[in-house]
PDB file of C-alpha atoms in Angstrom:
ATOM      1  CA  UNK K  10      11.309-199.243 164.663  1.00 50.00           C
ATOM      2  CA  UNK K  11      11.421-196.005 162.516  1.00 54.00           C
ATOM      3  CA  UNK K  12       9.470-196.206 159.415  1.00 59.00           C
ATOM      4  CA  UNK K  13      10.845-195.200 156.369  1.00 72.00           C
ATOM      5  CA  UNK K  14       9.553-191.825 154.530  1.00 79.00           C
ATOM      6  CA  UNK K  15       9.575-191.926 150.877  1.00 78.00           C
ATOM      7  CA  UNK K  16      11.284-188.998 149.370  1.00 85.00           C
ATOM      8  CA  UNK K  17      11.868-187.476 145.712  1.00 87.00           C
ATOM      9  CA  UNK K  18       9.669-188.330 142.787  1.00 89.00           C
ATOM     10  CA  UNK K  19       8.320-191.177 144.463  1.00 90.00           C
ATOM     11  CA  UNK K  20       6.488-189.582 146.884  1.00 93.00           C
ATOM     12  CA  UNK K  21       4.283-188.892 144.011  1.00 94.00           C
ATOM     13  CA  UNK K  22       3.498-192.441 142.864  1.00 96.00           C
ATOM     14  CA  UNK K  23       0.257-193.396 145.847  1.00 96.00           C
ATOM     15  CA  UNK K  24      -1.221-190.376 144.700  1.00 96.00           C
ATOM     16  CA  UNK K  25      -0.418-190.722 140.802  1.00 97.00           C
ATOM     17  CA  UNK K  26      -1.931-194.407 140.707  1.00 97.00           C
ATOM     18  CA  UNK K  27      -5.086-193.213 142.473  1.00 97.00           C
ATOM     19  CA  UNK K  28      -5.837-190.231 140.548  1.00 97.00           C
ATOM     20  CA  UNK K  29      -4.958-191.919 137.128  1.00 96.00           C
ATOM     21  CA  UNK K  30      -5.676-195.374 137.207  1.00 96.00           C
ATOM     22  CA  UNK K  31      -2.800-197.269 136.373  1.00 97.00           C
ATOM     23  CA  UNK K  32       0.526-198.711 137.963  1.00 98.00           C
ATOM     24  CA  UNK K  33       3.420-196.181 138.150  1.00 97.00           C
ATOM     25  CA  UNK K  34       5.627-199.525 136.393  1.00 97.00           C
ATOM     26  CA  UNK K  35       2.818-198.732 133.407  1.00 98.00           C
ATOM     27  CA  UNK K  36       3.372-195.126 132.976  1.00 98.00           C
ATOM     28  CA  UNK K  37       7.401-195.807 133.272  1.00 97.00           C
ATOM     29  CA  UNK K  38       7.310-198.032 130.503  1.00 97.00           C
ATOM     30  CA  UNK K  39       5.143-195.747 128.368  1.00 97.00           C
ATOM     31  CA  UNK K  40       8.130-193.145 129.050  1.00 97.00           C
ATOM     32  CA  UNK K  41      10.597-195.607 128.150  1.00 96.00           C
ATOM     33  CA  UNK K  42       8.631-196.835 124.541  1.00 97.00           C
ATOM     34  CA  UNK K  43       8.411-193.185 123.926  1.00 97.00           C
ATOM     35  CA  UNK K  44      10.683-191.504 121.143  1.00 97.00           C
ATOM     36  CA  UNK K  45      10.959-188.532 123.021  1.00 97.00           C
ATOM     37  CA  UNK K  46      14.700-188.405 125.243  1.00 94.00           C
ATOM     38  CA  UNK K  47      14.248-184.910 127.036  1.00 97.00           C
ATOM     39  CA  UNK K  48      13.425-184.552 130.364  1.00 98.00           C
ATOM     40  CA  UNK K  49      10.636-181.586 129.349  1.00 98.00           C
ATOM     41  CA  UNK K  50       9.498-183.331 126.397  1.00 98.00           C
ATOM     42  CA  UNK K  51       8.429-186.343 127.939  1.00 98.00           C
ATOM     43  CA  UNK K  52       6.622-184.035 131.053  1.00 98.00           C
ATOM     44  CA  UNK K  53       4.978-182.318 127.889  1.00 98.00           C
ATOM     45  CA  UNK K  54       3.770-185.371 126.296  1.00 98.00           C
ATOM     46  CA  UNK K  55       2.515-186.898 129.433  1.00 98.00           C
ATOM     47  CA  UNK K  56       0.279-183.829 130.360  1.00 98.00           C
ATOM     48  CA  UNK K  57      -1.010-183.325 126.480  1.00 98.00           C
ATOM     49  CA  UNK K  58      -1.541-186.855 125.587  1.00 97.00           C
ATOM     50  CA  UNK K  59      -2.420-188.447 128.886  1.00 96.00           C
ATOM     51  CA  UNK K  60      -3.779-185.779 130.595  1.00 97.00           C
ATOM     52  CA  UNK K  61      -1.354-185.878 133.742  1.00 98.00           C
ATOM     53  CA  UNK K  62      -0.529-182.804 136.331  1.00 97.00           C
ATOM     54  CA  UNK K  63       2.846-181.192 135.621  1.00 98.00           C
ATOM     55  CA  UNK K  64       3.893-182.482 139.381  1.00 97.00           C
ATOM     56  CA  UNK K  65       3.000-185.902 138.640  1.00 97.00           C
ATOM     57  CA  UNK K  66       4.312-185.669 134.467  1.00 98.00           C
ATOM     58  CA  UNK K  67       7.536-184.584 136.316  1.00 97.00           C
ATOM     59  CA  UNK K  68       7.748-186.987 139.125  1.00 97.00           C
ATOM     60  CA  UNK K  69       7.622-189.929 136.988  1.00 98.00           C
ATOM     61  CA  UNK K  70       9.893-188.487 134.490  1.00 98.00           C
ATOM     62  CA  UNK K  71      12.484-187.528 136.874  1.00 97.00           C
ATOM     63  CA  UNK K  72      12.504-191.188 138.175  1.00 96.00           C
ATOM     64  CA  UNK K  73      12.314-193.035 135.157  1.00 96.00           C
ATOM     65  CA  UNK K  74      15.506-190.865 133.285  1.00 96.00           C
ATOM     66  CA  UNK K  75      16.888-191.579 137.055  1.00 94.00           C
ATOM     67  CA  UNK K  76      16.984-195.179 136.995  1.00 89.00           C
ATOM     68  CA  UNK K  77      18.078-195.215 132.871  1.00 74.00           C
ATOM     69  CA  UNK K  78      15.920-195.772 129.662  1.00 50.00           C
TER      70      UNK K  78
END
């Protein structure tokens, strides 16, 4: 049995949760409550306000706007 390798933005999210403390589903939902609609607005906002990495601002970005505010 092969297992599965995660791929894309979510590659990020093991490593995100560790280093920040909180559930990827928490940061998606801050993204979603936020006013802010572009892609590099909300990476912005993530690293300014919440202190997050440009990779990891990015990676949950990218998969939120993915799956549709």
């Amino acid at each position: 049995m092969t297992e599965k390798t995660v791929k894309g933005p979510a590659s990020y999210f093991p490593s995100i949760e560790k280093k920040y403390g909180r559930p990827v589903t928490e940061w998606q939902e801050l993204i979603r409550s936020s006013p802010l609609t572009r892609h590099m607005e909300l990476v912005g906002w993530l690293k300014s306000e919440h202190g997050l990495g440009h990779g990891h601002a990015n990676a949950l970005v990218a998969a939120t706007l993915a799956e549709g505010r």
